[in-house]
Structures are given as C-alpha cells and as structure tokens.
PDB file of C-alpha atoms in Angstrom:
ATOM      1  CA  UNK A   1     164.082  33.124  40.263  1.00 44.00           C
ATOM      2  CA  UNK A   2     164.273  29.158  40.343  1.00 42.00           C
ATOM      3  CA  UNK A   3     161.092  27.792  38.243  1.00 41.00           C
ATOM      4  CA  UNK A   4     160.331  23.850  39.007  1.00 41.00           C
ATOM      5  CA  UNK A   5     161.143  22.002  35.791  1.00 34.00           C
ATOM      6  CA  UNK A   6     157.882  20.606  33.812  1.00 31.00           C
ATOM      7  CA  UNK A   7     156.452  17.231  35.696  1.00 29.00           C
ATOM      8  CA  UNK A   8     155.150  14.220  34.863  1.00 29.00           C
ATOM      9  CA  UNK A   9     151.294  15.276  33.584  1.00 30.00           C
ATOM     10  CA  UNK A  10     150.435  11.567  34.446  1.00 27.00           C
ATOM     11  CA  UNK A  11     150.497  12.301  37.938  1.00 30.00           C
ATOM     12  CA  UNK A  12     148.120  14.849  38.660  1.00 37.00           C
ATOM     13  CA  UNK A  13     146.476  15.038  41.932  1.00 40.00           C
ATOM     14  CA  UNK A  14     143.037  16.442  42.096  1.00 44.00           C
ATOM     15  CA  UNK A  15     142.289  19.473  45.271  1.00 45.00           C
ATOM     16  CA  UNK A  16     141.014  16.530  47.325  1.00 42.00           C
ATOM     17  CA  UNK A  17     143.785  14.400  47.109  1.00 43.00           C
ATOM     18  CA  UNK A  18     146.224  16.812  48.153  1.00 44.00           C
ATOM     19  CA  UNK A  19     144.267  17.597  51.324  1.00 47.00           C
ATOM     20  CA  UNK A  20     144.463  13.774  52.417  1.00 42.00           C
ATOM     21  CA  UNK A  21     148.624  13.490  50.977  1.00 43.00           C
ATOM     22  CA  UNK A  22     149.440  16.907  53.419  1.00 45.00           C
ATOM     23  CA  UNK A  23     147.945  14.989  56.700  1.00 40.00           C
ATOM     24  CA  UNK A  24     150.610  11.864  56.379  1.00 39.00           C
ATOM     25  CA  UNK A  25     153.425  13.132  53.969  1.00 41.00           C
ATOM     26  CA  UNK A  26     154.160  16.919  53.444  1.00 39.00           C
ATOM     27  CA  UNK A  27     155.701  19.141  55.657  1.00 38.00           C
ATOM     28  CA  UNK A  28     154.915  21.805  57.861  1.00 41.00           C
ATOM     29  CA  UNK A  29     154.292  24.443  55.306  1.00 42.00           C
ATOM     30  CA  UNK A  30     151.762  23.005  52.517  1.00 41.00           C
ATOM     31  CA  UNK A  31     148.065  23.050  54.960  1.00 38.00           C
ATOM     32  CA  UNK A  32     146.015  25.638  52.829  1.00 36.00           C
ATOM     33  CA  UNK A  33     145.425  28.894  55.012  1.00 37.00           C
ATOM     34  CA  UNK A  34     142.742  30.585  52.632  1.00 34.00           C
ATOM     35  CA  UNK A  35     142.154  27.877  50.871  1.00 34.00           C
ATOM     36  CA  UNK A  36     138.519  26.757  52.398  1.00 34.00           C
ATOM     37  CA  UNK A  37     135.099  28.931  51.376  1.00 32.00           C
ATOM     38  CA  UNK A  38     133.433  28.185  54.694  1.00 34.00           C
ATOM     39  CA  UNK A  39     132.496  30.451  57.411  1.00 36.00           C
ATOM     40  CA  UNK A  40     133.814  30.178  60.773  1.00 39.00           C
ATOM     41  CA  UNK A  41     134.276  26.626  61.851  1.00 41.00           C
ATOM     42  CA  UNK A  42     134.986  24.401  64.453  1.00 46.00           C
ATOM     43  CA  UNK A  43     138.022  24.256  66.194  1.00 51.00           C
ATOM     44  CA  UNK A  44     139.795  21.099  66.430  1.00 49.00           C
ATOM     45  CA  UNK A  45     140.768  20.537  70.445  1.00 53.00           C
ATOM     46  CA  UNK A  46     144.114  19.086  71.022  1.00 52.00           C
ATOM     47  CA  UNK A  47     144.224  15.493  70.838  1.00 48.00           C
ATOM     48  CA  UNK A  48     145.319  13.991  74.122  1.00 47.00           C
ATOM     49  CA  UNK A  49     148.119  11.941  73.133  1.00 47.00           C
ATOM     50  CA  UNK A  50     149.700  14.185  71.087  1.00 54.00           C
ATOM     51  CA  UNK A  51     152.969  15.773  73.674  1.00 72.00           C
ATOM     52  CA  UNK A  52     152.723  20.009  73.151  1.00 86.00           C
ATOM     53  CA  UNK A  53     151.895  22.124  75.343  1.00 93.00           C
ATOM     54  CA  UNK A  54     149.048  25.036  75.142  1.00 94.00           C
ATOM     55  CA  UNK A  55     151.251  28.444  76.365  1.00 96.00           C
ATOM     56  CA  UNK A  56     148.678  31.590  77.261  1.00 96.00           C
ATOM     57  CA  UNK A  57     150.710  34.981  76.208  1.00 96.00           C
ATOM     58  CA  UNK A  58     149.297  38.525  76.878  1.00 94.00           C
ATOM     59  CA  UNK A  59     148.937  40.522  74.009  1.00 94.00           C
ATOM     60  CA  UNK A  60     147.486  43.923  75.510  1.00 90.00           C
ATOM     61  CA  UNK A  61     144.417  42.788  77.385  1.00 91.00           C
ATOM     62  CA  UNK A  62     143.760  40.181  75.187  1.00 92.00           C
ATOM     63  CA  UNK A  63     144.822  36.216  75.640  1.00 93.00           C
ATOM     64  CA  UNK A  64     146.605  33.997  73.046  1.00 95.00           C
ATOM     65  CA  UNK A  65     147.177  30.295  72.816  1.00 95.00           C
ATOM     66  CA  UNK A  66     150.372  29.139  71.431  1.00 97.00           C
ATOM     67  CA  UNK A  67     150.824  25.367  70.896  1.00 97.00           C
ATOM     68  CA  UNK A  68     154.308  24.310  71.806  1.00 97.00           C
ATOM     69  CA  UNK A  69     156.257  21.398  70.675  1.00 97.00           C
ATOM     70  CA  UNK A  70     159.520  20.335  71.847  1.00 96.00           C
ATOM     71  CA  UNK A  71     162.272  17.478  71.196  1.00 93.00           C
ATOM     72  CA  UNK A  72     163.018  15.327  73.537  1.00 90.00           C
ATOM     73  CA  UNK A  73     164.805  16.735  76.775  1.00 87.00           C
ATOM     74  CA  UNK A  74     168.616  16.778  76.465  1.00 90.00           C
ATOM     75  CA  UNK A  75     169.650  19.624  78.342  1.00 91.00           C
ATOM     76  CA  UNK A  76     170.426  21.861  74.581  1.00 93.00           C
ATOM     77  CA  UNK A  77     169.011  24.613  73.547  1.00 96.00           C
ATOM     78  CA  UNK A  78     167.285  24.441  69.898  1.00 97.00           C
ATOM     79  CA  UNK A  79     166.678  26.027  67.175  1.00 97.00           C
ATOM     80  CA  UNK A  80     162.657  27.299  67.055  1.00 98.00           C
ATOM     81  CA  UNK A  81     160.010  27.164  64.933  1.00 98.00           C
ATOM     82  CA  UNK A  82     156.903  29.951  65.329  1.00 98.00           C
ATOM     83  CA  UNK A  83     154.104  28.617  62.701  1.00 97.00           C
ATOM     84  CA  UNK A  84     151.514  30.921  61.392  1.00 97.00           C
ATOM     85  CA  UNK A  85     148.404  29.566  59.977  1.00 94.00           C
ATOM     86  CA  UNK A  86     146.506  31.333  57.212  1.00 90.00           C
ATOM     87  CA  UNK A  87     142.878  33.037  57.817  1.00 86.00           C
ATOM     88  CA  UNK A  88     141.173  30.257  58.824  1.00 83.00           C
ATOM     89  CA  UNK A  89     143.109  29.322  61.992  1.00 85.00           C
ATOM     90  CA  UNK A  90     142.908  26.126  63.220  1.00 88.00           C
ATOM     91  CA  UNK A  91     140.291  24.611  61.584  1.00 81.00           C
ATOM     92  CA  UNK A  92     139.686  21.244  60.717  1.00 77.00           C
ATOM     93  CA  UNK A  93     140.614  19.591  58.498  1.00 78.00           C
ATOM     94  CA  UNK A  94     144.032  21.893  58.716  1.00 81.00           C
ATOM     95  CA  UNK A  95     144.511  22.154  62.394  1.00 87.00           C
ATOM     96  CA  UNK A  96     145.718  18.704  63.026  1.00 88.00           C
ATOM     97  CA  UNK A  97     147.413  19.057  59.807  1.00 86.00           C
ATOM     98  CA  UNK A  98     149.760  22.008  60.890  1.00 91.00           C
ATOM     99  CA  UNK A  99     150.001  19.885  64.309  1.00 93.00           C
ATOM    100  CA  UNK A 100     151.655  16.534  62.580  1.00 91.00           C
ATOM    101  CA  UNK A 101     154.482  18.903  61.035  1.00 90.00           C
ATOM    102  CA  UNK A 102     155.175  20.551  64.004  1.00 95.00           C
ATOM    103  CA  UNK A 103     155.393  16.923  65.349  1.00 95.00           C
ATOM    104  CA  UNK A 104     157.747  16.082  62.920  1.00 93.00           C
ATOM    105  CA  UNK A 105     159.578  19.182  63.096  1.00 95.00           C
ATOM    106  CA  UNK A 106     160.043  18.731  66.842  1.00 96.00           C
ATOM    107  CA  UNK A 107     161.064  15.655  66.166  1.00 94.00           C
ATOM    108  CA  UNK A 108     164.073  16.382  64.209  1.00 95.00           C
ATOM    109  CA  UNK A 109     165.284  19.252  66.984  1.00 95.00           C
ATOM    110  CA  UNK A 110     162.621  21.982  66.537  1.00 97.00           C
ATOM    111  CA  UNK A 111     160.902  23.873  68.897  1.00 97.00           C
ATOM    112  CA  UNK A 112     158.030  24.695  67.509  1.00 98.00           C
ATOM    113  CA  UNK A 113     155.149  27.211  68.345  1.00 98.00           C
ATOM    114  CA  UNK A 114     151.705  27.441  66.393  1.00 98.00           C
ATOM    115  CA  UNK A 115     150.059  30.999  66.777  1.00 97.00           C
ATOM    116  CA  UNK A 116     146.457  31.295  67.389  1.00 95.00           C
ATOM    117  CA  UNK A 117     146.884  34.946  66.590  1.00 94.00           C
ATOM    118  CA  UNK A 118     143.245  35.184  65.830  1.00 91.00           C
ATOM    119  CA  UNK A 119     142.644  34.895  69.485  1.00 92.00           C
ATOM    120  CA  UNK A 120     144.035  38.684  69.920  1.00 91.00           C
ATOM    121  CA  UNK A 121     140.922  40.268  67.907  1.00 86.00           C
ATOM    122  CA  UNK A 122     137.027  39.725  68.063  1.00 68.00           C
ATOM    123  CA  UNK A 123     136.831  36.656  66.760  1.00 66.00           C
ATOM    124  CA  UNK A 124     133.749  35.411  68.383  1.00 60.00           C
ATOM    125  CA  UNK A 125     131.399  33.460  65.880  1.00 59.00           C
ATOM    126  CA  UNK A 126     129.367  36.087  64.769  1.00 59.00           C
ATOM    127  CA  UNK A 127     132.184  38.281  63.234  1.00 74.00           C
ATOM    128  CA  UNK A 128     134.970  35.608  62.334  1.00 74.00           C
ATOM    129  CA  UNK A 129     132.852  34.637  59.557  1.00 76.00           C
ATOM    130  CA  UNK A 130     133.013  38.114  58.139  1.00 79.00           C
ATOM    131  CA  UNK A 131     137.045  39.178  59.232  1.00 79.00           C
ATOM    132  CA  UNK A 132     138.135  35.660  57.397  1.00 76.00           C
ATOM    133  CA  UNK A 133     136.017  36.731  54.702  1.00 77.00           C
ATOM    134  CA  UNK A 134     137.551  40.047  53.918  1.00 78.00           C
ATOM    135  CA  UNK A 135     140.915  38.569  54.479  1.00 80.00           C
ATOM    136  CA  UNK A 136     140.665  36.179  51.343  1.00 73.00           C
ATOM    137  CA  UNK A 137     141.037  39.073  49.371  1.00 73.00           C
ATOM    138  CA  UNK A 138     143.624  40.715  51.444  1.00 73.00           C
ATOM    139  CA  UNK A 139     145.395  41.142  48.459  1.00 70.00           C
ATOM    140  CA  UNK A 140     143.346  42.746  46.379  1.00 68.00           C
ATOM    141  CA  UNK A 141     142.247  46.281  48.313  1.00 57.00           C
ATOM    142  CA  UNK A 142     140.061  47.090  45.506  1.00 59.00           C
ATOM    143  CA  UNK A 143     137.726  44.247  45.819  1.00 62.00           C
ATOM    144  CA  UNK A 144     134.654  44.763  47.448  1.00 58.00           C
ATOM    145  CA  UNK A 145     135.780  47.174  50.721  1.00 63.00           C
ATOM    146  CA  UNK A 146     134.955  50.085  51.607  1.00 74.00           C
ATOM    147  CA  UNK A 147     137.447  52.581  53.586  1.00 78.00           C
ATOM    148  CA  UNK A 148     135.798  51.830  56.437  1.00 78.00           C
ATOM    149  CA  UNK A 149     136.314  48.310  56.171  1.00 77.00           C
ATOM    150  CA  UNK A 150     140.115  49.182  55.011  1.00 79.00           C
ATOM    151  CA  UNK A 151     141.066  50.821  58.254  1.00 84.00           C
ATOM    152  CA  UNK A 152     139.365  47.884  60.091  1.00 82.00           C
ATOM    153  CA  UNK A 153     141.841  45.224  58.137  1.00 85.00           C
ATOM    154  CA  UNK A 154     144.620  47.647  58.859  1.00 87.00           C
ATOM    155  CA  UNK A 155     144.204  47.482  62.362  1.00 89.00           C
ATOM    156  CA  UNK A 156     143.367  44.005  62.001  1.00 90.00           C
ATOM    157  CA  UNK A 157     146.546  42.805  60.369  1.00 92.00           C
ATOM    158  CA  UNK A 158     148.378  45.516  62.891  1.00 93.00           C
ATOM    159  CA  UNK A 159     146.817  43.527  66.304  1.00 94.00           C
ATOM    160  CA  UNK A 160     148.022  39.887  64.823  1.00 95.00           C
ATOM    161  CA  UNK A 161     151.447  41.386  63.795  1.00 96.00           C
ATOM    162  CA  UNK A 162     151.865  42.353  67.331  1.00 96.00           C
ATOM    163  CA  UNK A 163     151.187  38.913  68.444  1.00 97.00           C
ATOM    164  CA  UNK A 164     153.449  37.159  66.228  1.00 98.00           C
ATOM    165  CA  UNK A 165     155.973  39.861  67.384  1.00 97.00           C
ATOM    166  CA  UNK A 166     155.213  38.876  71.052  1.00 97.00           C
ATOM    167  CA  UNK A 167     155.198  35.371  70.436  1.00 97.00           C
ATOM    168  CA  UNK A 168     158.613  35.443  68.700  1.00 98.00           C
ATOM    169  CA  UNK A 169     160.068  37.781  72.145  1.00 97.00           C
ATOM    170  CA  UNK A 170     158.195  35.145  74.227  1.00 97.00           C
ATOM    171  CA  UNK A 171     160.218  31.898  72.414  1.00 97.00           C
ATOM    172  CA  UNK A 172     163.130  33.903  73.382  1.00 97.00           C
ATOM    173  CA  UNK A 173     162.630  33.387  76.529  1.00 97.00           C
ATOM    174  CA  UNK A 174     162.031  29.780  76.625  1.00 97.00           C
ATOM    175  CA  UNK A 175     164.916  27.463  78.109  1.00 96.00           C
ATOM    176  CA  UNK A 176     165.026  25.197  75.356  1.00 96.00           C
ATOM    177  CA  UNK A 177     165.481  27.574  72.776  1.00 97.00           C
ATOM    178  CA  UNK A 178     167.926  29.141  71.100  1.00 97.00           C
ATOM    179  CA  UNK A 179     167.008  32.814  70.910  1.00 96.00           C
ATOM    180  CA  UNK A 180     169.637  33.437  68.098  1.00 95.00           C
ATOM    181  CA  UNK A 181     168.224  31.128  66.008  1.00 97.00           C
ATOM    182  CA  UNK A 182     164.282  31.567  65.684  1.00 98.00           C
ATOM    183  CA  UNK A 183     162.502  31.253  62.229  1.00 98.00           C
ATOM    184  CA  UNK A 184     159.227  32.177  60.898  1.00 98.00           C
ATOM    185  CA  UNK A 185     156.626  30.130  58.398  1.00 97.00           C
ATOM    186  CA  UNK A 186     153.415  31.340  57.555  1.00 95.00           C
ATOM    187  CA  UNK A 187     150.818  30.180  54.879  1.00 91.00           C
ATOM    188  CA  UNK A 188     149.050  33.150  53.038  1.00 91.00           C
ATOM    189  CA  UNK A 189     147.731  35.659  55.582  1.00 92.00           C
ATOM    190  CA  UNK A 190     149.957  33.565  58.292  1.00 94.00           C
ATOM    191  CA  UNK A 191     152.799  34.440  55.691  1.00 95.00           C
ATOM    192  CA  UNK A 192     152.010  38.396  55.466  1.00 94.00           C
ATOM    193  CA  UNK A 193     152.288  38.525  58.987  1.00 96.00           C
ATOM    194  CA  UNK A 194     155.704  36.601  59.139  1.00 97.00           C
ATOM    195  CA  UNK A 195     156.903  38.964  56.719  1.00 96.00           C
ATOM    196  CA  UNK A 196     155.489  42.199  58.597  1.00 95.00           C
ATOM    197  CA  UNK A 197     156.760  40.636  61.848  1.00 96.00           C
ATOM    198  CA  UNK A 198     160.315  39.894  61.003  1.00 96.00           C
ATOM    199  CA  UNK A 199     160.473  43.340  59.228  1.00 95.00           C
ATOM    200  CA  UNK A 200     159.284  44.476  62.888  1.00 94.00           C
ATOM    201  CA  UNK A 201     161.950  42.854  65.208  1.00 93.00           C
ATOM    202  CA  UNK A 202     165.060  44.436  63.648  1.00 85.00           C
ATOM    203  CA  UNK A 203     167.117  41.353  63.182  1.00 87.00           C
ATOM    204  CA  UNK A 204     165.348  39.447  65.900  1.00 93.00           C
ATOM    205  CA  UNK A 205     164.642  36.808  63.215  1.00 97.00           C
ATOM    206  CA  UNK A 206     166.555  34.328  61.654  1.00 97.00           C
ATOM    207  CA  UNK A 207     164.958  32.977  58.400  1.00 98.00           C
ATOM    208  CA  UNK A 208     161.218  33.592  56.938  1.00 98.00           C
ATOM    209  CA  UNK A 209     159.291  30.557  54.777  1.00 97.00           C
ATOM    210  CA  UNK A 210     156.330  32.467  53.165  1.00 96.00           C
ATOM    211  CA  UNK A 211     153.846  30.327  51.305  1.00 94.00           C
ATOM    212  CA  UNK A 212     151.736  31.628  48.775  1.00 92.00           C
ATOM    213  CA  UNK A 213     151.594  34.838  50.744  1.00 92.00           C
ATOM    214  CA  UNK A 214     153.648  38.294  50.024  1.00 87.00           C
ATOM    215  CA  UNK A 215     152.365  41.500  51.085  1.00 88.00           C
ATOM    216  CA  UNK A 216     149.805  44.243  49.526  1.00 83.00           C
ATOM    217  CA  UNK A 217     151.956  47.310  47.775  1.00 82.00           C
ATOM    218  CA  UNK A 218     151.745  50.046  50.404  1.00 82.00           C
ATOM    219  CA  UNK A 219     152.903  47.330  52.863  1.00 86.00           C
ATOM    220  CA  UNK A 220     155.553  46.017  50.530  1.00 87.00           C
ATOM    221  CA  UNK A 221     156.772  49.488  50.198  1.00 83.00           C
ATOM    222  CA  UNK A 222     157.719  49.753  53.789  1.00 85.00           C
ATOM    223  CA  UNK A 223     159.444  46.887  54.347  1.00 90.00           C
ATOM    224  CA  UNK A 224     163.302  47.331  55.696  1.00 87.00           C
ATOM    225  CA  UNK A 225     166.017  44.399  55.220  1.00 86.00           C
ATOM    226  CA  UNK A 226     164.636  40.999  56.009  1.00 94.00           C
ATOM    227  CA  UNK A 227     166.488  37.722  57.358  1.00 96.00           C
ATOM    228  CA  UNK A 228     166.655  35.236  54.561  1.00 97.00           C
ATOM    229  CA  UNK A 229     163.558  34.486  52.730  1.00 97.00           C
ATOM    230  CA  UNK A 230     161.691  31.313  51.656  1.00 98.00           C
ATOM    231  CA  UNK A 231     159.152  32.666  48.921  1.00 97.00           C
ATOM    232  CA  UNK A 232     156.821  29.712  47.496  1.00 95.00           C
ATOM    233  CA  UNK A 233     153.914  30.851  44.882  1.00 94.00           C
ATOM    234  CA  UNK A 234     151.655  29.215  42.046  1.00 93.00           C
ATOM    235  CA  UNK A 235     151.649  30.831  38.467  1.00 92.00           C
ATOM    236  CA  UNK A 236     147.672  30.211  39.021  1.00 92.00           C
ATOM    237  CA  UNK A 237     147.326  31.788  42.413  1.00 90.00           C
ATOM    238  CA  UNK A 238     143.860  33.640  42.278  1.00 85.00           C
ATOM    239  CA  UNK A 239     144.102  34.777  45.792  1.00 86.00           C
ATOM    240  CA  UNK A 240     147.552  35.843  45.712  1.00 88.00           C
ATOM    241  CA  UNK A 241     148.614  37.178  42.253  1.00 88.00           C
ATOM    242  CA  UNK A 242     151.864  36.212  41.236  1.00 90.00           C
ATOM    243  CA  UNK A 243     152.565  40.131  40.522  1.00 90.00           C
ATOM    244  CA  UNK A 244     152.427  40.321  44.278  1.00 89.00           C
ATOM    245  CA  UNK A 245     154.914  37.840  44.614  1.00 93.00           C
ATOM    246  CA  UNK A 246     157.346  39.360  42.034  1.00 93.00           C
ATOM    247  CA  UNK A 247     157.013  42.926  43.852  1.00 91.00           C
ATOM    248  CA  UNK A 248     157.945  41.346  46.802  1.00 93.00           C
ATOM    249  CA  UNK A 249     161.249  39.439  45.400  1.00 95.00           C
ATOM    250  CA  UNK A 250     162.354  42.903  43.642  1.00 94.00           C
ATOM    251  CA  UNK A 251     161.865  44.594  46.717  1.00 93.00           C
ATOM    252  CA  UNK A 252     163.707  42.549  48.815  1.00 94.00           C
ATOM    253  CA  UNK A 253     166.438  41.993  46.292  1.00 94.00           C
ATOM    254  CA  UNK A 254     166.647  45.965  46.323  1.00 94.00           C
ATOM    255  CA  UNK A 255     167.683  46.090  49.463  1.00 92.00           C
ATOM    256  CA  UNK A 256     169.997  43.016  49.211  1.00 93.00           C
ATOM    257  CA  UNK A 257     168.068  40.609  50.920  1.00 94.00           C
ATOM    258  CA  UNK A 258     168.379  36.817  50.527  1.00 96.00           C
ATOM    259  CA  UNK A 259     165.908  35.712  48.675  1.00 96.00           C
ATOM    260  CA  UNK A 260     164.875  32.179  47.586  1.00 97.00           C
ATOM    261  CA  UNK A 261     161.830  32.153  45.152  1.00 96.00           C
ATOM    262  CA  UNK A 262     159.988  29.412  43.936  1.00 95.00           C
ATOM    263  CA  UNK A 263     156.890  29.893  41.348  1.00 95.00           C
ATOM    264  CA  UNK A 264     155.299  26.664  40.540  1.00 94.00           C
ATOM    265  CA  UNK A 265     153.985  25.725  37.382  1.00 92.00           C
ATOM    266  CA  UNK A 266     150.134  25.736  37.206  1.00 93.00           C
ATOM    267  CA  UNK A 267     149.636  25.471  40.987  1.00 92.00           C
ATOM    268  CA  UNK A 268     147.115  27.964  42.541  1.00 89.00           C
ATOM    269  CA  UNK A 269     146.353  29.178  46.103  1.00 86.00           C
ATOM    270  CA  UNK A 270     147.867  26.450  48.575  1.00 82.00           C
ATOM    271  CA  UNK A 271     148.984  23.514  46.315  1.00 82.00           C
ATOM    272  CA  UNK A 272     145.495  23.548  44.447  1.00 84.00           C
ATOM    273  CA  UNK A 273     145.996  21.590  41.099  1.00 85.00           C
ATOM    274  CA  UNK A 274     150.031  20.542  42.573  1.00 87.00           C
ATOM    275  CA  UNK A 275     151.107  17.323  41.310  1.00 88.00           C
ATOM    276  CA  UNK A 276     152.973  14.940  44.009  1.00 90.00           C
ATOM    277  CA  UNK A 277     156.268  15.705  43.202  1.00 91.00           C
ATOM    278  CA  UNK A 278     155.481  19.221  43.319  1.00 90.00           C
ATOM    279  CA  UNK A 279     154.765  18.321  47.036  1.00 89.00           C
ATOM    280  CA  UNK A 280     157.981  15.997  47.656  1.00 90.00           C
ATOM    281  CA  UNK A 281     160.642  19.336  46.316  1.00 91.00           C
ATOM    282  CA  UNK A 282     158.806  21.576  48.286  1.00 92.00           C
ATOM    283  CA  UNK A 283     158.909  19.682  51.355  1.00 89.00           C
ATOM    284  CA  UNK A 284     162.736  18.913  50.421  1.00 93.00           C
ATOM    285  CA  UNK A 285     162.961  22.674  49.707  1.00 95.00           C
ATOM    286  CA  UNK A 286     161.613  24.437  53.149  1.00 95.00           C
ATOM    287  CA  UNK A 287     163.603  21.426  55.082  1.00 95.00           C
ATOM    288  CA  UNK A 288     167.110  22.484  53.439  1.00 97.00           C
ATOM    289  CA  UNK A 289     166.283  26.243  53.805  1.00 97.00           C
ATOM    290  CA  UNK A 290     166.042  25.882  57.729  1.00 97.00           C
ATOM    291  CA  UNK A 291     168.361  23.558  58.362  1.00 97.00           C
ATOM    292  CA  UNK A 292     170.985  26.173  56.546  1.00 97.00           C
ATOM    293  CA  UNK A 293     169.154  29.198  58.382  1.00 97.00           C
ATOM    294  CA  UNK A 294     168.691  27.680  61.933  1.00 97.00           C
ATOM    295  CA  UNK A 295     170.531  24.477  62.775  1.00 91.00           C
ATOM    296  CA  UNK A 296     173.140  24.579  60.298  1.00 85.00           C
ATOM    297  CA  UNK A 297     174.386  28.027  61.504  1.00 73.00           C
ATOM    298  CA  UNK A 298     176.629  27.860  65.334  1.00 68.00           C
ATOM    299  CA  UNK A 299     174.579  29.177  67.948  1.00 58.00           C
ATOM    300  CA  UNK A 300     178.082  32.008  69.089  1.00 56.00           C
ATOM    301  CA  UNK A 301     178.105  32.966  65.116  1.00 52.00           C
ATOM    302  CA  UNK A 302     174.396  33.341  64.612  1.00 51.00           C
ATOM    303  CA  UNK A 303     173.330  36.497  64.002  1.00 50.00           C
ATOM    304  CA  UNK A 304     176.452  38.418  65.738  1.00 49.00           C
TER     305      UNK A 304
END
C-alpha cells in the first residue's frame, strides 16, 4: 500500500471549497456519491450545449438512461469509460460535475457512459428518499436495518449490478468503442457496484477505479479475480471504514489481483477535509491508471 506523503497543512481546503475546485479542476472520479444528507433531489436536465447523447437500455422491464460522450469522429474505435455515480445519482450540485469529466475524458479519446442505474428500481420520490438513505450505511449492516430491510438492499444492489452489467455488454456494442478495452469508475455505492459488476462479466472488464467504496464482507468474500484495480480511501472515512478497504486489498491480493491502493491522510468520505494537492495526485493518479489499462494497452493484445 502507497500512503500520500504528509502535505503542506497551510493549504487546507474546507468541505465547501472542494465542492466548487471538483466543478472546474478535478477529474472524473472526486464528485462525492454519499457525501450529501439530503433527501431525494432534483435532477439536473442536460444542458443543451453540452454534445452527449441520452441512450435508453432495457434492463428487464425497466428503462435506463445512459449519458454518452464521445471524441470527435475519426473513424477509430476507443477506449470506454462507464461512470457510476454514488447513491445520490445525478443530483445537483454533482450531476453536472460528473458531466464536465466525462467531457474532458471524451475529450482526450474516451467514450464515456454515465449510469443512471437508479432508474432500474422504484425510485419515485416517495421511496428514493428512504433507499438513498439506507444506502449511506451500506457498509455497516448492523446499523439501523432490520432483515427485512437487508433482503430489500440485497436485491437492491443485485437490480443496479445488473444494469451496470448491461450497460458495460451494451458499450460493447457501440461502433466507436473498443470492446476489449472498457473500464469501470464508481464513487462509493457507484464503486461497490463496479466492483460487483466486473467480478460479474468474467474478464469482460478491463480496469476498475473505486473511490472511497469497497464492498461489505459477505460480498467481499465472493469476489473471483478482478481486472486491475484503482482503490482510493480516506484514513477518516466514516461511511466507508478503512477496515473495509484493507479487506478488500487482501482479498484481491489473495487471489493475485492487481491492485493499486491509495489511503489518504486525514481525508474522509469523498475528499471531505482533502487539501488541493491531495486533489491534483489523485487526478494525476486515476489519469495514469487508465491510460496504462485502456489506451496504453494495443487493441489485438488486450485482454487475449
């Protein structure tokens, strides 16, 4: 395990500060899933000049948007992107945020594909409230559920797996994408289901960034050999205990996994408390990881 060397402490950047630095600066993976309190909010509707695409996918007999991004035509098929936001979904002030990375992303030769995987569950506004609620403390089974409420998150987390799952075969398909060279990023629940996905697909996928995310122990215990793994955590993280993270890293390292682990020095959930420069080798970080993973790697050696 790589720990980030000590900072300046004359930088610090209060909660709110980081918010407004993540819309202009940081990269795709540093919006906070879990990080807001609220109850279901309002959606943000695509701006008008921004140039994705809203995709509808069938999962079952439910409906799913999936926001695609593309570079510039040029006849190539890329390497592809499918972002995973946390509980929340895409909520302001986060859902535009996850949309200017996947700009950038796209930008720089990614396809990239934002999962409303919420949309493949009751999520109408009388129940979001409450499903987002007990998925804050997804982590932490013993804390305030009943086994009623268990099986209901089970089946939960089991619907939005499939979705990422039948997002990922439907990227596959597109004509601009590579289908040998298709990563994963998730932020806290988004990153549970990234795991549980490419665990799912049997080699399907090429490289997983999980932020602040990891999986509870009975699903941890399941897991089979994963692509090569981003893990990013704070030694503060509330939400997330960093003894999840840690059980994840030895289990993947077990079964021989690459693993890249990152535990950042008093950061909690989603960057709370990070200092700028925590931000900058983060964003330097999860850049380097999937260039090496995805665009880095020939598309007739990838994944023979």
């Amino acid at each position: 395990m790589q720990r980030n060397a000590t900072l300046s402490p004359s930088w610090p950047i209060a909660p709110w500060q980081v918010r407004c630095l993540l819309a202009g600066m940081i990269v795709l993976l540093l919006a906070a899933g879990l990080l807001a309190a609220e109850p279901a909010r309002e959606v943000i509707p695509p701006p008008k000049e921004e140039a994705f695409t809203i995709d509808i996918i069938k999962v079952g007999c439910k409906k799913v948007r999936v926001e695609r991004f593309e570079p510039k035509a040029d006849g190539q098929k890329h390497s592809a992107i499918v972002l995973l936001p946390g509980v929340d979904g895409m909520v302001k002030p986060f859902g535009q945020i996850y949309r200017d990375q996947a700009v950038r992303y796209a930008k720089n030769g990614y396809v990239m594909l934002i999962v409303h995987y919420l949309d493949s569950t009751d999520t109408s506004n009388d129940k979001l409230a409450d499903i987002q609620e007990r998925f804050r403390h997804f982590f932490d089974p013993a804390k305030g559920k009943n086994p009623a409420q268990l099986k209901s998150m089970d089946k939960h987390f089991a619907d939005w797996t499939e979705t990422v799952m039948q997002t990922l075969k439907y990227a596959a398909k597109l004509p601009t994408v590579d289908r040998k060279r298709i990563g994963l990023a998730g932020f806290s629940l988004g990153a549970a289901l990234a795991l549980m996905a490419a665990n799912e697909m049997n080699g399907q996928v090429a490289a997983v960034a999980e932020l602040f995310g990891g999986l509870p122990r009975d699903k941890c215990k399941g897991l089979k050999r994963l692509p090569p793994t981003l893990m990013i955590h704070g030694d503060i993280d509330e939400r997330v205990p960093p003894r999840r993270a840690y059980l994840l890293e030895s289990t993947l390292k077990a079964k021989k996994c690459s693993v890249e682990f990152i535990m950042y020095q008093r950061v909690d959930h989603c960057w709370w408390g990070a200092t700028f420069l925590d931000l900058l080798a983060a964003r330097s970080r999860i850049d380097a990881f999937f260039k090496k993973h995805l665009q880095d790697v020939p598309a007739e050696n990838a994944r023979k």
